[in-house]
Amino acid sequence: MKILVTVKEVAEVEDDFEIEGLSVAERFLEYDLNEWDDYAVEEAVQLQEAGDDVEVVTVTIGPERSEETIRMALAKGADRAIRVWDDALADADALDVAIRTRILEAVVAEEEPDLILSGVQAADTGFGATGVSLADAVGFEWAAVVNSLDQDALLAGEGAKVHRELEGGVEELTDVELPAVLTIQTGINEPRYASLRGIRQAQRKEIAETSLDDLGLDASAVEGNVHLTDMYEPESESDAELFEGDAGETASQLATVLREKGVGAE
Amino acid sequence: MSDVLVVADHRRGALRDVSYEILTAGRELADETGGDLHAAVVSGDVESFADDLNREGVDAIHTVGDGAEFNHDVYAQAVTALADDLAPEFVLAPNSVNGLDYAPAVANRLGLPYVSDAVGLAYDDGLVATREMYGSKVETTVEVDADSAVVSIRGGEWAAAEGTGDAEVSAFDFDLDESAVRSTVTGFEEVGGGDVDIADADVLVSVGRGIEEEDNLDLIFDLAEAMDATVSSSRPIVDNGWLPKNRQVGQSGKVVTPDVYLAVGISGAVQHVAGMKGADTIIAINTDPNAPIFDIADYGIVGDLFEVVPELIAQFE
Ligand SMILES: Cc1cc2nc3c(=O)[nH]c(=O)nc-3n(C[C@H](O)[C@H](O)[C@H](O)COP(=O)(O)OP(=O)(O)OC[C@H]3O[C@@H](n4cnc5c(N)ncnc54)[C@H](O)[C@@H]3O)c2cc1C
């Protein structure tokens, strides 16, 4: 069985930051493996460890910098990685789901995985669409917001028996035929830390650099219809009373308010 | 082609709040495009859902009776077929867990651009959606450069439509391709139970990822004891296995309405806020003055919880 995991490097914004044009200024950004993808990688690696002959391949659309993140996934146990990048992509509208779908569709056509695991959403853009859009484009079945997967049943060829986490503490039990895309919710497992051995081994694993051309796509594939036109700090609607002073002073002011509200009263 | 089609959300026999909110979002957009507002409801007791959806400003309601509960294969087919038939300018779906499970597929099938989790919609010869990024730290506008699009909208951002409407209700005639239904919903399960019911607590001390390590939770339990409060948490604490699932506040956890909600090291992500915005008094302790939790807080301390919490404990001892 081959499992393809979509892995995105996401940017995190520092507490204090400035916006320059249509993006947060680079110096206020830190890059990391998308939280939701971390759980997806873990689920794939667990299946690889539990099953015979399970290969885990990651795919990332991202610039050279993202190799650091990809190595992290490799260090956790993925067998090899694909990184798609191109000059045309550097200028593409990162928010367009159709672009990501077209690229990943081409990767799926080459790799022919049985199962694709994707994070529910990316922490930076929060679109929450890639997995389901890709599934539909490649004709796979799918399930979104999966927080439990019966690994034994999957490895025994019984398809994916999943729980989808709905709102309000309710889970939906769903049986999904393979091939399928599952979008993975945090909490489904406990992502491992990469071991030193894993990190060393990751250095020797392959990250295949792939261009649009390699995938049989041309620059028109990354022309999109969804454009970012403005970015700003949201106007604070806050009318919160902020306590001023050092920790002792602020704590004492807060305690006064809390006591007025009857908190801690004997 | 100036109509707007909105799709309702329901679960276990009841329409969800967002179904009424999406009517408002849809009506506002239809006023801009100069078209009609069509609502669709798929699966379950569609006749009674149609009655409930028949509120002011709705021009037509289309029912699709296939299926008892949500199944994305049925939804994707039904909504696509309906959109093919009505050719609306915009299709709106809720950005609920079920919306996440079918709306991107509908966009793909219709070959339309997709914008998710919109918190605002404007129209000026084209659609401009407002969205948040980086966990609500920035707001963005996104322009759709196409004649039509599929958009999912965030719950809680539009008021629920009210009043009684005189929409034309009709069953949408549609041939479901059963062979393309390759997923089966087999049931539901409630999570939770456990030792305490945080929904009953008057005072909650809620802890988030700012606590950094499991061992540091002792500090929060000490504070809760001193304040005679109950400990709850944001999701990462539960994901890490540091607290049981029944302590999680939020969209997928519990909805709580205590007198006092003290959020310690919690950013205030939309899915968290969904569970606690009804608290009487909201207080936040957070190092980041821009953390979205401060937008809904009544009182706040911009500071390090590891300095403030011990002082606060001392105040109550
Ligand atoms: C479908 C779906 C459902 C979800 N359901 C839920 C849900 O039910 N409940 C929920 O909570 N989340 C839910 N989430 C996750 C949600 O999006 C956020 O990831 C989560 O709420 C973040 O938790 P947090 O605020 O504890 O962590 P973070 O967002 O990481 O925030 C940590 C905060 O701590 C502050 N901090 C750090 N150090 C300190 C310090 N020393 N002192 C003071 N402050 C400090 C930081 O400034 C930051 O604001 C859901 C997500 C999805 C996609």
XYZ file of C-alpha atoms and ligand atoms in Angstrom:
636
model
C 0.000 0.000 0.000
C 1.171 3.464 -0.809
C 0.189 6.425 1.357
C 0.677 9.961 0.121
C 0.719 12.667 2.776
C 0.328 16.304 1.841
C 2.722 18.326 3.944
C 2.694 22.088 4.088
C 5.157 24.419 5.632
C 3.202 27.166 7.333
C 4.246 30.555 8.573
C 3.584 31.643 12.124
C 3.388 35.321 12.920
C 5.217 36.708 15.920
C 3.307 38.644 18.594
C 4.446 41.988 17.236
C 4.518 42.288 13.494
C 4.175 44.608 10.566
C 2.344 44.137 7.327
C 4.099 45.160 4.159
C 1.779 45.248 1.186
C -0.092 42.003 0.933
C 1.919 40.005 3.428
C 3.345 40.011 6.886
C 6.938 41.227 6.671
C 9.264 38.272 6.400
C 11.207 39.150 9.552
C 8.136 38.492 11.703
C 7.519 35.031 10.316
C 8.658 31.673 11.564
C 8.154 28.532 9.548
C 7.044 25.183 10.796
C 5.339 21.967 9.749
C 1.576 22.576 9.673
C 0.126 21.259 12.940
C -2.630 19.262 11.213
C -0.141 17.707 8.760
C 2.024 16.570 11.661
C -0.854 14.334 12.794
C -1.354 13.135 9.209
C 2.329 12.158 8.946
C 2.104 10.316 12.265
C -0.980 8.374 11.178
C 0.769 7.337 7.948
C 3.943 6.293 9.736
C 1.936 4.244 12.241
C 0.266 2.415 9.342
C 3.657 1.836 7.751
C 4.977 0.353 11.003
C 1.917 -1.833 11.529
C 1.534 -3.063 7.956
C 3.618 -5.075 5.516
C 4.940 -3.206 2.579
C 3.446 0.215 3.280
C 5.267 3.101 1.688
C 4.815 6.674 2.932
C 5.520 9.476 0.474
C 5.069 13.134 1.324
C 4.259 15.847 -1.161
C 4.841 19.541 -0.595
C 4.238 22.530 -2.800
C 6.865 24.911 -1.568
C 10.157 26.706 -2.110
C 13.576 25.350 -1.197
C 13.217 26.664 2.354
C 10.472 24.122 3.000
C 12.984 21.266 2.751
C 13.697 21.792 6.427
C 10.101 20.958 7.216
C 10.091 18.084 4.761
C 13.170 16.621 6.492
C 11.205 16.709 9.712
C 8.528 14.491 8.160
C 11.228 12.211 6.767
C 12.904 12.033 10.168
C 9.609 10.900 11.642
C 9.553 7.978 9.255
C 8.242 8.970 5.832
C 10.159 7.042 3.148
C 10.627 9.757 0.573
C 9.367 13.170 -0.384
C 8.291 15.128 -3.411
C 8.652 18.884 -3.498
C 6.936 20.767 -6.295
C 8.232 24.215 -7.117
C 8.610 26.479 -10.047
C 9.224 30.139 -10.760
C 5.655 30.363 -11.984
C 4.480 29.079 -8.625
C 6.429 31.697 -6.741
C 4.129 34.311 -8.259
C 0.931 32.289 -8.125
C -1.981 33.149 -5.888
C -1.377 30.992 -2.899
C -5.034 31.067 -1.936
C -6.390 29.418 -5.021
C -7.562 25.901 -4.179
C -7.883 25.002 -7.857
C -4.161 25.563 -8.412
C -3.155 23.309 -5.546
C -5.662 20.726 -6.716
C -4.272 20.690 -10.274
C -0.710 20.220 -9.068
C -1.515 17.527 -6.538
C -3.737 15.813 -9.093
C -0.709 15.465 -11.354
C 1.348 14.054 -8.487
C -1.380 11.536 -7.685
C -1.467 10.471 -11.329
C 2.245 9.665 -11.124
C 2.302 8.071 -7.693
C -1.037 6.250 -7.741
C -1.404 6.066 -3.970
C -4.091 3.961 -2.275
C -4.615 6.453 0.497
C -3.957 10.167 0.813
C -3.748 11.832 4.199
C -3.998 15.565 4.416
C -4.385 17.979 7.312
C -7.878 19.385 7.933
C -6.521 22.876 7.301
C -3.327 24.849 7.087
C -2.696 26.965 10.168
C -1.747 30.043 8.136
C -4.400 30.383 5.434
C -7.029 28.254 7.156
C -8.732 27.332 3.913
C -9.595 23.752 4.837
C -10.213 22.699 1.262
C -7.255 20.957 -0.341
C -7.996 17.379 0.731
C -11.621 17.242 -0.363
C -11.000 19.212 -3.552
C -8.162 16.854 -4.486
C -10.248 13.766 -3.700
C -12.980 14.932 -6.004
C -10.557 15.840 -8.765
C -8.857 12.431 -8.775
C -12.076 10.483 -8.273
C -11.133 9.172 -4.826
C -13.614 8.840 -2.005
C -12.954 11.036 1.034
C -13.759 12.036 4.583
C -13.074 15.394 6.208
C -12.140 16.084 9.833
C -11.171 12.539 10.751
C -10.172 12.028 14.363
C -10.106 8.237 14.464
C -9.094 5.632 11.898
C -9.320 1.866 12.365
C -5.796 0.964 11.280
C -6.294 -2.820 11.530
C -9.364 -2.750 9.313
C -7.579 -0.535 6.808
C -4.535 -2.818 6.639
C -6.841 -5.851 6.357
C -8.303 -4.337 3.193
C -11.650 -3.416 4.691
C -11.490 0.224 3.669
C -11.296 3.199 5.985
C -13.534 3.069 9.035
C -13.298 6.550 10.440
C -14.802 8.874 12.972
C -15.484 12.381 11.772
C -15.429 14.940 14.535
C -18.545 17.052 14.294
C -19.448 20.037 16.414
C -20.532 19.793 20.024
C -18.771 16.614 21.109
C -20.459 14.358 18.556
C -18.602 12.048 16.213
C -19.920 10.545 13.018
C -18.936 6.959 12.227
C -18.336 6.498 8.526
C -17.070 3.721 6.298
C -15.139 4.982 3.320
C -14.084 2.945 0.290
C -10.491 3.140 -0.890
C -8.778 4.783 -2.633
C -9.572 7.735 -0.439
C -8.415 11.040 0.930
C -8.790 11.563 4.673
C -8.299 15.009 6.144
C -6.779 14.500 9.567
C -7.822 16.353 12.688
C -5.441 17.035 15.571
C -5.745 14.620 18.495
C -6.151 11.517 16.286
C -2.778 10.285 17.586
C 0.266 11.522 19.421
C 2.800 12.809 16.905
C 6.301 11.607 17.705
C 9.350 13.759 18.049
C 11.972 13.011 15.448
C 14.738 10.897 17.003
C 18.380 11.720 16.435
C 18.648 8.528 14.437
C 15.620 9.559 12.411
C 17.143 12.952 11.728
C 20.378 11.334 10.532
C 18.501 8.910 8.321
C 16.390 11.715 6.895
C 19.517 13.289 5.431
C 19.880 10.287 3.154
C 16.274 10.098 2.051
C 15.193 11.426 -1.294
C 13.412 14.742 -1.786
C 12.474 14.730 -5.445
C 12.429 18.259 -6.798
C 9.654 18.489 -9.310
C 8.712 21.279 -11.669
C 5.420 21.967 -13.402
C 7.053 20.702 -16.562
C 7.977 17.410 -14.897
C 4.320 17.012 -13.995
C 3.188 17.720 -17.538
C 1.734 21.075 -16.555
C 2.442 24.479 -18.017
C 2.360 27.911 -16.456
C -1.375 28.233 -17.136
C -1.947 25.615 -14.441
C -1.023 28.154 -11.820
C -3.240 30.923 -13.060
C -5.958 31.385 -10.523
C -9.167 33.265 -9.947
C -8.849 33.995 -6.263
C -6.619 36.928 -5.432
C -5.550 38.411 -2.168
C -6.250 42.141 -2.425
C -5.669 43.480 1.047
C -4.189 42.494 4.389
C -4.481 44.501 7.562
C -4.568 44.135 11.293
C -8.179 43.681 12.314
C -9.607 46.660 14.085
C -9.729 45.692 17.687
C -13.307 45.624 18.874
C -11.921 45.156 22.303
C -13.356 47.132 25.136
C -11.451 45.014 27.607
C -10.127 46.779 30.661
C -6.434 45.949 30.713
C -4.738 45.975 34.109
C -1.449 47.826 34.124
C 1.646 47.213 36.179
C 3.910 44.332 37.102
C 2.666 40.817 37.718
C 1.901 41.516 41.372
C -0.039 44.703 40.639
C -2.071 43.285 37.794
C -2.851 40.139 39.779
C -4.061 42.190 42.693
C -6.323 44.337 40.503
C -7.715 41.228 38.862
C -8.284 39.600 42.249
C -10.304 42.622 43.335
C -12.556 42.321 40.294
C -12.884 38.574 40.778
C -13.843 39.004 44.436
C -16.470 41.569 43.467
C -17.936 38.867 41.275
C -18.032 36.520 44.205
C -15.091 34.376 43.146
C -13.267 32.652 45.995
C -15.829 33.767 48.567
C -15.978 31.353 51.448
C -27.384 34.507 -13.606
C -27.602 36.718 -10.589
C -29.246 34.394 -8.090
C -27.720 33.096 -4.908
C -28.124 29.514 -3.728
C -27.522 28.726 -0.071
C -27.368 25.255 1.423
C -28.768 24.530 4.882
C -27.049 22.415 7.518
C -28.866 20.022 9.813
C -28.085 17.153 12.109
C -30.155 14.510 13.795
C -33.440 16.053 12.877
C -32.726 19.708 13.571
C -31.492 22.580 11.443
C -28.290 24.068 12.800
C -28.066 27.796 13.639
C -25.851 28.515 10.652
C -28.734 27.538 8.365
C -30.605 30.691 9.386
C -27.451 32.814 9.303
C -26.642 31.696 5.778
C -30.082 32.919 4.690
C -29.112 36.399 5.869
C -25.721 36.235 4.155
C -27.384 34.968 0.999
C -30.116 37.634 1.059
C -27.561 40.424 1.464
C -25.561 39.088 -1.454
C -28.651 38.577 -3.621
C -29.619 42.194 -2.946
C -26.253 43.211 -4.353
C -26.410 40.957 -7.388
C -30.037 41.827 -7.988
C -31.120 38.201 -7.966
C -33.291 35.792 -6.039
C -32.346 33.889 -2.936
C -32.706 30.136 -3.294
C -32.240 27.822 -0.347
C -31.571 24.107 -0.605
C -32.056 21.462 2.025
C -30.804 17.961 1.396
C -31.641 14.696 3.236
C -33.758 14.040 6.294
C -37.187 15.485 6.935
C -36.865 18.061 4.200
C -40.507 19.194 4.314
C -40.330 20.296 7.904
C -36.880 21.816 7.328
C -38.343 23.755 4.405
C -41.057 25.124 6.728
C -38.409 26.324 9.171
C -36.299 27.852 6.409
C -39.203 29.787 4.980
C -38.183 33.100 6.485
C -38.317 36.636 5.239
C -36.329 37.270 2.094
C -36.191 33.696 0.837
C -37.577 33.403 -2.667
C -37.439 29.670 -3.274
C -36.685 26.534 -1.311
C -35.575 23.331 -2.996
C -35.825 20.048 -1.164
C -33.841 16.939 -1.986
C -35.258 14.001 -0.069
C -32.497 11.446 -0.674
C -30.818 10.122 2.452
C -31.679 10.405 6.126
C -28.586 12.185 7.421
C -25.676 14.064 5.946
C -23.647 12.090 3.436
C -21.181 14.122 1.412
C -21.601 11.949 -1.691
C -25.303 12.776 -1.749
C -24.734 16.445 -0.891
C -22.048 16.931 -3.515
C -24.261 15.419 -6.202
C -27.420 17.200 -5.126
C -25.901 20.645 -4.751
C -23.997 20.321 -8.022
C -27.144 19.243 -9.864
C -29.153 22.047 -8.328
C -26.495 24.598 -9.224
C -26.404 23.245 -12.783
C -30.148 23.650 -12.969
C -30.508 27.087 -11.368
C -27.214 28.538 -12.600
C -26.867 30.834 -9.595
C -24.094 33.385 -9.505
C -22.988 32.222 -6.073
C -23.361 29.063 -4.058
C -22.987 29.534 -0.308
C -22.343 26.684 2.100
C -21.660 26.799 5.827
C -18.048 26.429 6.898
C -19.183 23.760 9.331
C -17.589 20.338 9.630
C -20.092 19.111 7.058
C -19.427 22.118 4.848
C -15.738 21.240 4.972
C -16.767 17.774 3.765
C -18.626 18.719 0.587
C -18.255 22.379 -0.441
C -14.752 22.008 -1.970
C -16.021 19.042 -3.999
C -18.949 21.066 -5.314
C -16.600 23.861 -6.370
C -14.370 21.350 -8.107
C -17.288 19.716 -9.928
C -18.701 23.023 -11.064
C -15.229 24.223 -12.045
C -15.722 27.309 -9.899
C -13.326 29.196 -7.638
C -13.739 28.437 -3.962
C -13.360 30.772 -1.009
C -13.728 29.331 2.466
C -14.553 30.626 5.915
C -15.710 34.076 4.823
C -16.576 36.460 7.656
C -17.820 39.190 5.349
C -19.042 39.431 1.767
C -19.166 42.459 -0.476
C -20.069 42.763 -4.103
C -18.837 45.297 -6.542
C -19.023 43.844 -10.023
C -17.531 40.781 -8.445
C -17.238 39.107 -5.127
C -14.936 40.358 -2.405
C -14.772 38.155 0.658
C -13.249 39.052 3.992
C -11.287 36.253 5.655
C -8.893 35.901 8.518
C -5.441 34.396 8.376
C -2.774 33.315 10.831
C -5.284 32.349 13.483
C -7.171 35.660 13.284
C -4.048 37.787 13.649
C -4.657 39.424 10.304
C -7.699 40.079 8.205
C -7.634 39.902 4.443
C -9.838 40.631 1.508
C -9.988 38.150 -1.298
C -11.323 39.000 -4.728
C -12.877 36.443 -6.982
C -12.018 37.032 -10.580
C -14.827 34.973 -12.112
C -18.528 35.285 -12.807
C -19.474 32.870 -10.100
C -18.016 31.061 -7.130
C -18.631 28.725 -4.235
C -18.130 30.327 -0.840
C -18.311 28.864 2.622
C -19.298 31.211 5.421
C -18.293 31.168 9.053
C -21.004 30.516 11.605
C -21.894 33.282 14.030
C -20.966 36.153 11.691
C -24.396 36.948 10.257
C -27.612 37.389 12.214
C -30.162 34.633 11.865
C -32.919 35.372 9.357
C -36.257 35.897 11.023
C -39.871 36.465 10.133
C -42.056 34.352 7.915
C -41.445 34.159 4.225
C -43.530 33.185 1.254
C -40.935 31.180 -0.596
C -42.013 28.713 -3.189
C -41.161 25.252 -1.878
C -40.515 22.551 -4.441
C -38.960 19.120 -4.520
C -35.920 19.090 -6.748
C -36.133 16.246 -9.200
C -32.753 14.646 -9.322
C -31.367 11.212 -10.158
C -28.961 10.216 -7.484
C -26.136 8.065 -8.830
C -26.018 5.414 -6.107
C -22.835 3.884 -7.495
C -21.047 7.152 -6.733
C -22.024 6.946 -3.072
C -18.939 5.249 -1.711
C -19.140 6.243 1.898
C -21.667 5.100 4.470
C -22.509 6.819 7.718
C -23.047 4.044 10.252
C -23.885 6.041 13.353
C -23.028 8.730 15.842
C -21.161 8.690 19.094
C -21.204 11.213 21.904
C -17.819 11.853 23.413
C -17.367 13.000 26.937
C -18.711 11.630 30.157
C -15.885 11.728 32.652
C -15.431 13.205 36.079
C -16.712 16.772 35.850
C -19.186 18.610 33.724
C -17.542 21.923 32.892
C -20.882 23.134 31.538
C -22.165 23.203 35.139
C -19.316 25.285 36.563
C -19.861 28.904 37.619
C -16.193 29.752 37.446
C -13.809 28.226 34.914
C -10.057 28.575 34.831
C -9.249 27.546 31.290
C -5.751 26.699 30.170
C -4.249 26.768 26.693
C -1.045 25.976 24.880
C 0.698 28.857 26.639
C 1.194 26.474 29.579
C 3.897 24.723 27.515
C 4.274 21.501 29.491
C 2.066 18.990 31.208
C 3.807 19.439 34.559
C 2.968 23.131 34.515
C -0.713 22.267 34.709
C -0.220 21.970 38.487
C -0.056 25.744 38.532
C -3.492 25.967 36.925
C -5.000 23.418 39.292
C -3.548 25.377 42.209
C -5.151 28.555 40.881
C -8.479 26.805 40.363
C -8.354 25.481 43.902
C -7.563 28.888 45.327
C -10.411 30.445 43.325
C -12.774 27.566 43.978
C -13.077 27.099 40.224
C -13.136 24.233 37.734
C -10.373 23.633 35.203
C -11.200 23.543 31.500
C -8.960 23.913 28.474
C -8.486 24.661 24.808
C -7.984 21.871 22.360
C -4.195 21.399 22.261
C -4.191 20.455 25.951
C -6.651 17.657 25.221
C -4.889 16.686 21.977
C -1.711 16.246 24.002
C -3.523 13.935 26.371
C -2.908 16.224 29.350
C -6.613 16.571 30.156
C -9.573 14.387 29.170
C -11.801 15.376 26.267
C -14.672 16.395 28.546
C -12.614 19.400 29.663
C -12.349 20.854 26.161
C -14.186 24.085 25.479
C -15.089 24.940 21.919
C -16.753 24.057 18.680
C -15.925 20.381 18.944
C -15.853 20.359 22.741
C -18.305 21.812 25.204
C -20.245 25.047 25.091
C -19.947 26.708 28.495
C -21.700 29.727 29.985
C -20.074 30.335 33.372
C -20.228 33.574 35.334
C -16.475 33.932 34.986
C -14.197 32.450 32.316
C -10.508 33.014 32.925
C -8.536 32.128 29.791
C -4.891 31.516 30.606
C -2.507 31.221 27.644
C -5.327 30.767 25.127
C -5.201 32.674 21.834
C -8.938 32.735 21.216
C -9.173 30.857 17.934
C -12.657 30.974 16.431
C -13.311 27.324 17.227
C -12.444 27.951 20.856
C -14.472 31.138 21.132
C -17.502 29.279 19.752
C -17.616 27.429 23.057
C -17.177 30.233 25.578
C -18.337 33.535 24.151
C -21.526 33.255 26.186
C -19.677 33.559 29.501
C -20.810 36.528 31.608
C -17.339 37.837 32.301
C -14.357 36.866 30.174
C -10.838 37.482 31.434
C -7.639 36.769 29.512
C -4.051 36.411 30.610
C -1.842 36.354 27.547
C 1.615 37.607 26.575
C 0.382 38.697 23.151
C -1.560 41.971 23.254
C -2.918 41.177 19.777
C -4.273 37.763 20.709
C -7.875 37.582 19.464
C -9.064 36.539 22.935
C -8.680 40.180 23.997
C -11.344 41.148 21.441
C -13.989 39.380 23.454
C -12.486 39.793 26.924
C -13.962 42.127 29.548
C -10.715 42.268 31.529
C -7.208 41.368 30.576
C -3.637 41.118 31.677
C -1.001 41.331 28.991
C 1.634 39.325 30.737
C 3.422 36.061 31.322
C 1.174 33.511 32.975
C 4.166 32.063 34.829
C 4.553 35.395 36.599
C 0.906 36.406 36.933
C -0.676 33.122 38.008
C 1.498 32.595 41.130
C 0.699 36.176 42.189
C -2.980 35.542 41.607
C -2.841 32.367 43.688
C -1.184 34.371 46.464
C -4.049 36.886 46.300
C -6.593 34.186 47.055
C -4.609 32.366 49.748
C -12.568 21.654 12.884
C -11.835 22.242 14.066
C -12.404 22.163 15.331
C -11.746 22.718 16.452
N -12.339 22.651 17.699
C -11.746 23.271 18.752
C -12.357 23.292 20.050
O -13.428 22.739 20.275
N -11.710 23.950 21.063
C -10.509 24.588 20.872
O -9.984 25.171 21.844
N -9.905 24.556 19.677
C -10.484 23.913 18.619
N -9.846 23.889 17.409
C -8.437 24.346 17.348
C -8.298 25.841 17.253
O -8.295 26.208 15.889
C -6.941 26.294 17.866
O -5.905 25.560 17.288
C -6.871 26.121 19.367
O -8.015 26.646 20.009
C -5.640 26.851 19.891
O -5.505 26.624 21.267
P -4.666 27.614 22.197
O -5.307 28.945 22.184
O -4.514 26.938 23.510
O -3.239 27.616 21.498
P -2.518 28.750 20.660
O -3.369 29.244 19.579
O -1.185 28.203 20.342
O -2.375 29.949 21.713
C -1.540 29.951 22.810
C -1.591 31.334 23.404
O -0.802 31.362 24.582
C -0.118 32.594 24.650
N 1.041 32.387 25.515
C 2.178 31.715 25.223
N 3.017 31.729 26.285
C 2.397 32.417 27.267
C 2.742 32.766 28.599
N 3.902 32.382 29.143
N 1.864 33.501 29.317
C 0.664 33.894 28.776
N 0.295 33.592 27.530
C 1.136 32.839 26.779
C 0.221 32.933 23.231
O 0.411 34.324 23.073
C -1.019 32.425 22.492
O -1.973 33.457 22.334
C -10.483 23.332 16.287
C -9.919 23.397 14.999
C -10.587 22.876 13.900
C -9.957 22.988 12.550
